[in-house]
Tab-separated table of C-alpha atoms and ligand atoms in Angstrom:
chain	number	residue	atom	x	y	z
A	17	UNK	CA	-16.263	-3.918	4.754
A	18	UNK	CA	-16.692	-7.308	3.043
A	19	UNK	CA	-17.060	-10.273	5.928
A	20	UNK	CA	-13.881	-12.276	4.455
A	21	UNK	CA	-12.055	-8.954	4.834
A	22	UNK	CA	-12.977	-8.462	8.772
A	23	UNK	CA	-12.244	-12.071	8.849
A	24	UNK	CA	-8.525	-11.914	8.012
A	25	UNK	CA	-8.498	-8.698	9.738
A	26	UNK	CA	-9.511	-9.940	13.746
A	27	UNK	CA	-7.006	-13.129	12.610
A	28	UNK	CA	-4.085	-10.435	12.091
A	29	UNK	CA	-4.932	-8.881	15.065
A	30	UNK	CA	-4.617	-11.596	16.712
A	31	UNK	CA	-0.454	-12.020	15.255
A	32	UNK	CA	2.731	-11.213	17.088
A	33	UNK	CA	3.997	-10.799	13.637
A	34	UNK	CA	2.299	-8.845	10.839
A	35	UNK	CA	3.181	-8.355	7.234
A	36	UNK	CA	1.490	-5.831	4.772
A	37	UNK	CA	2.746	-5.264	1.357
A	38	UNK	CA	1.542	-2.060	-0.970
A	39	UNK	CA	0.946	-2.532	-4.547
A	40	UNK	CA	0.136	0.050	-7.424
A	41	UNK	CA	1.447	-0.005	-11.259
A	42	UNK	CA	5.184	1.689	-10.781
A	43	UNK	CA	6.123	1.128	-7.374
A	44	UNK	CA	7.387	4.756	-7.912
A	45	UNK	CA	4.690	6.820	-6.214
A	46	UNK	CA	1.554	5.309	-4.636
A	47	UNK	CA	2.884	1.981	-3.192
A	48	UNK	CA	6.067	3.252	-2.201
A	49	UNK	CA	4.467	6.060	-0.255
A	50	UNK	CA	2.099	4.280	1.521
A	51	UNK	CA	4.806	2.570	2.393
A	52	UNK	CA	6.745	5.227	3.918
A	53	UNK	CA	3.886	6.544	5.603
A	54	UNK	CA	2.555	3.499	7.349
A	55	UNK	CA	6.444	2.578	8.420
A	56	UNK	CA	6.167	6.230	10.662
A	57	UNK	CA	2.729	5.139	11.848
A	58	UNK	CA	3.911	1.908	12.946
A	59	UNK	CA	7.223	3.404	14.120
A	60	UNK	CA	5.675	5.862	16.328
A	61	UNK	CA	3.470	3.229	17.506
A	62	UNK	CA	6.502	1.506	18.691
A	63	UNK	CA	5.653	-1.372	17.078
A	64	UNK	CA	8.166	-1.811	14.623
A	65	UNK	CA	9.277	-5.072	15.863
A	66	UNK	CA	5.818	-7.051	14.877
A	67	UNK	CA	6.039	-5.713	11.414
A	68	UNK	CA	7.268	-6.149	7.889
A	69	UNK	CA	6.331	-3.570	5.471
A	70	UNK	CA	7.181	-3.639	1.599
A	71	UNK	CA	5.645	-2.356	-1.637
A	72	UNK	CA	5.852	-3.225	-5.217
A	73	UNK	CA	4.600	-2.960	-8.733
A	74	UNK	CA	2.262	-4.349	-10.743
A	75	UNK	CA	4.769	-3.296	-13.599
A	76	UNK	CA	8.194	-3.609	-14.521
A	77	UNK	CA	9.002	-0.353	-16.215
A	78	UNK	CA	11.076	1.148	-13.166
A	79	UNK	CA	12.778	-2.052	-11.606
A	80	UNK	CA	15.421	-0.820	-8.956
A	81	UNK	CA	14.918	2.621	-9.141
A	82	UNK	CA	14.187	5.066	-5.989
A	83	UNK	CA	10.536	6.533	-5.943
A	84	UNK	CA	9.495	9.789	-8.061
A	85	UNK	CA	11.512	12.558	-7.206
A	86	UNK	CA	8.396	14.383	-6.977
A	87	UNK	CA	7.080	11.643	-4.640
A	88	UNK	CA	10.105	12.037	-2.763
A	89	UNK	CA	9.736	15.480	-2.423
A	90	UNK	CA	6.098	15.668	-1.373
A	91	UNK	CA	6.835	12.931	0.897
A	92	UNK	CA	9.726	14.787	1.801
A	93	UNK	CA	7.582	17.869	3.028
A	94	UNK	CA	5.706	15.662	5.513
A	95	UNK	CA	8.864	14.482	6.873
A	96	UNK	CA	8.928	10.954	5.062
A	97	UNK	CA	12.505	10.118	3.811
A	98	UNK	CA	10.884	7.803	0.693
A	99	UNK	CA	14.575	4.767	-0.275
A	100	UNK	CA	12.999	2.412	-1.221
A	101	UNK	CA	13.995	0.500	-4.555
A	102	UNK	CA	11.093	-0.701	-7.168
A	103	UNK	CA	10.538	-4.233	-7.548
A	104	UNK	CA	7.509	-5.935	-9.289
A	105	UNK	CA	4.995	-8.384	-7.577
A	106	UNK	CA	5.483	-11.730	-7.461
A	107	UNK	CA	3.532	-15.190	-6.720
A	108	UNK	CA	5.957	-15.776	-3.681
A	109	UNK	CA	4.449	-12.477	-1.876
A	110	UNK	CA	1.143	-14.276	-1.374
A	111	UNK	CA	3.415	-16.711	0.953
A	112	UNK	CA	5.411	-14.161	2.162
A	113	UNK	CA	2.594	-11.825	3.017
A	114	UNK	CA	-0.785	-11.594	5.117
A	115	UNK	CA	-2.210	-8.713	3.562
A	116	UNK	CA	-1.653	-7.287	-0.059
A	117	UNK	CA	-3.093	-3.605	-0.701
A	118	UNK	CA	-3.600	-2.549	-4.494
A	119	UNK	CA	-4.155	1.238	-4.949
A	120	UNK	CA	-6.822	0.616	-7.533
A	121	UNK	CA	-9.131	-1.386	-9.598
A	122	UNK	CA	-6.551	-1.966	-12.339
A	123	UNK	CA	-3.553	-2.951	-9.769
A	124	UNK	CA	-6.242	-5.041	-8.284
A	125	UNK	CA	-6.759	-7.147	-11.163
A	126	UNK	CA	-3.509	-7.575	-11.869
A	127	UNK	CA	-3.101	-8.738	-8.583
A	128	UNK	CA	-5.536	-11.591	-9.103
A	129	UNK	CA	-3.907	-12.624	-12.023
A	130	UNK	CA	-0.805	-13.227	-10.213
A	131	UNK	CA	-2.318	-14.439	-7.187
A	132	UNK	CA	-1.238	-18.394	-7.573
A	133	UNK	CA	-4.497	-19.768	-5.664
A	134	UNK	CA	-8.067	-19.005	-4.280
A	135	UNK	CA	-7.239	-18.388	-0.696
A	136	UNK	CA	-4.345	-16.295	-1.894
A	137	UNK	CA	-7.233	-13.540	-3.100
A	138	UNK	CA	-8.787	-13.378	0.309
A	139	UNK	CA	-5.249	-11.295	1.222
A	140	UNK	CA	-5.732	-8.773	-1.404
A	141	UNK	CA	-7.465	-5.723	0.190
A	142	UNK	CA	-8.021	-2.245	-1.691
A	143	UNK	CA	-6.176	0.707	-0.129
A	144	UNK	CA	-9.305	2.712	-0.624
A	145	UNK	CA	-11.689	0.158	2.688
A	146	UNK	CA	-9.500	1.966	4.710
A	147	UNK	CA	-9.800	5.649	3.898
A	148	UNK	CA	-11.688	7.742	5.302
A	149	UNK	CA	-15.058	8.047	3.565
A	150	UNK	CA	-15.601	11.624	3.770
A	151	UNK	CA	-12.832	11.878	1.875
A	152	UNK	CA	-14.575	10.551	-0.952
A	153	UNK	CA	-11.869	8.785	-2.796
A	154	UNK	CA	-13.209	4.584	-3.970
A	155	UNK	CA	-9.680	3.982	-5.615
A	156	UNK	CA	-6.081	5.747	-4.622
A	157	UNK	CA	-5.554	8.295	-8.330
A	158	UNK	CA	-2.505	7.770	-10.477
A	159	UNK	CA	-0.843	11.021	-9.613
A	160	UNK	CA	2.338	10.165	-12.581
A	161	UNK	CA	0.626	12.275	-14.979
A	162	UNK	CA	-0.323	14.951	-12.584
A	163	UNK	CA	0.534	18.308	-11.041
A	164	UNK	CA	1.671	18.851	-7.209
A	165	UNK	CA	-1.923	18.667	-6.269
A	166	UNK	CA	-2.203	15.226	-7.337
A	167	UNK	CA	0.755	13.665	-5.017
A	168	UNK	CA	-0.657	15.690	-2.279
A	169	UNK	CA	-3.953	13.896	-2.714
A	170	UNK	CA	-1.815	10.879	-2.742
A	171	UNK	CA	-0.579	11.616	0.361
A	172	UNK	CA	-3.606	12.790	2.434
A	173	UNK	CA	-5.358	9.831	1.103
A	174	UNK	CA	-2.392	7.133	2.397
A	175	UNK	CA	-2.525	9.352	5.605
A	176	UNK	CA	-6.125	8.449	6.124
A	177	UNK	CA	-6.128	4.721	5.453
A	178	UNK	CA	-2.825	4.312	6.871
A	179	UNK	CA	-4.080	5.224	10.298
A	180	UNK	CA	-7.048	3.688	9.961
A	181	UNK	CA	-5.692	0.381	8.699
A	182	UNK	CA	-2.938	0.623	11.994
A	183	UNK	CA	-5.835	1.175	14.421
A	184	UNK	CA	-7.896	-1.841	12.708
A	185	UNK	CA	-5.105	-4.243	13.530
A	186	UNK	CA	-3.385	-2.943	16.843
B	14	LIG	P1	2.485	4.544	-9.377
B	14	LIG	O1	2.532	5.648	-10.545
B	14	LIG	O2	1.722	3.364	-9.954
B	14	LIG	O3	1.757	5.213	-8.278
B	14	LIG	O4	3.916	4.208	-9.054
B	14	LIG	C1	3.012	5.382	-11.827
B	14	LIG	C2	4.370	5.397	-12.067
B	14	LIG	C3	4.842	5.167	-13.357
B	14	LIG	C4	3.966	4.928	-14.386
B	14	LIG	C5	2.599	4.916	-14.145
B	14	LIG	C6	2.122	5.138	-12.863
B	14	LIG	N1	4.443	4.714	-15.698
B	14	LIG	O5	3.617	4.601	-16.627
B	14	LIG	O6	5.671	4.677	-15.911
């Protein structure tokens, strides 16, 4: 891990209150998932009360809409009840956030485009640092155009850096 990102990591730690936002290209699959996922984590942590968790899009193709049904159903399988409503990213997360987590290369340069200053980049953070890397996954894969296999890799992926990103900051 890059030195700025254990940097803003041991500050977090360090915070009664944390906020972590997920970002991929729909906000119908990836980010909303991750989502999902790390909201259990943290709820079974008990720790629901130092957090605020959100996700949203790089793009605005599915504004206000619940995640994929497939998504939802995969999620659904692990026991994840997947509501929330797509929104796209916006300058005012970089305030509103301390740590913004693309799924990918292209969602991360996106990201810096909207990102409205140089300090706000040092909060953007790649899903993929997280993940375990035996799993041998650099990027979180698109699964829109795939089969079931590809929102289970999704999933197993999220599960991975999920936990790992929890432990980093509890
Ligand atoms: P996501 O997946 O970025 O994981 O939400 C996608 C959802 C929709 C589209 C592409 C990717 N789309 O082109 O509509």
């Amino acid at each position: 891990m890059k030195e700025k990102t254990l940097r803003l990591l041991d500050t977090l730690r360090r915070k009664d209150r944390k906020s972590v936002l997920f970002v991929c290209l729909g906000n119908i699959c990836r980010s909303p998932a991750a989502e999902g996922v790390f909201r259990a984590m943290v709820e079974e942590a008990g720790q629901q009360d130092c957090w605020h968790i959100d996700s949203a899009g790089t793009g605005r193709y599915h504004i206000g809409q619940l995640p994929d049904n497939r998504m939802r159903v995969h999620a659904r399988r692990r026991g994840l009840e997947l509501t929330h409503r797509c929104r796209q990213v916006c300058e005012a997360d970089f305030d509103d956030f301390d740590i913004i987590i693309p799924m990918d290369a292209d969602n991360e340069a996106n990201l810096r485009r909207v990102a409205p200053s140089p300090e706000a980049l040092d909060k953007i953070v790649p899903m993929a640092e997280f993940v375990d890397m035996a799993m041998r996954y650099d990027y979180i894969p698109d699964p829109y155009y795939e089969g079931a296999e590809g929102f289970e890799l999704v999933l197993d992926l999220l599960y991975s850096g999920c936990s790992r990103l929890l432990s980093l900051l509890s």
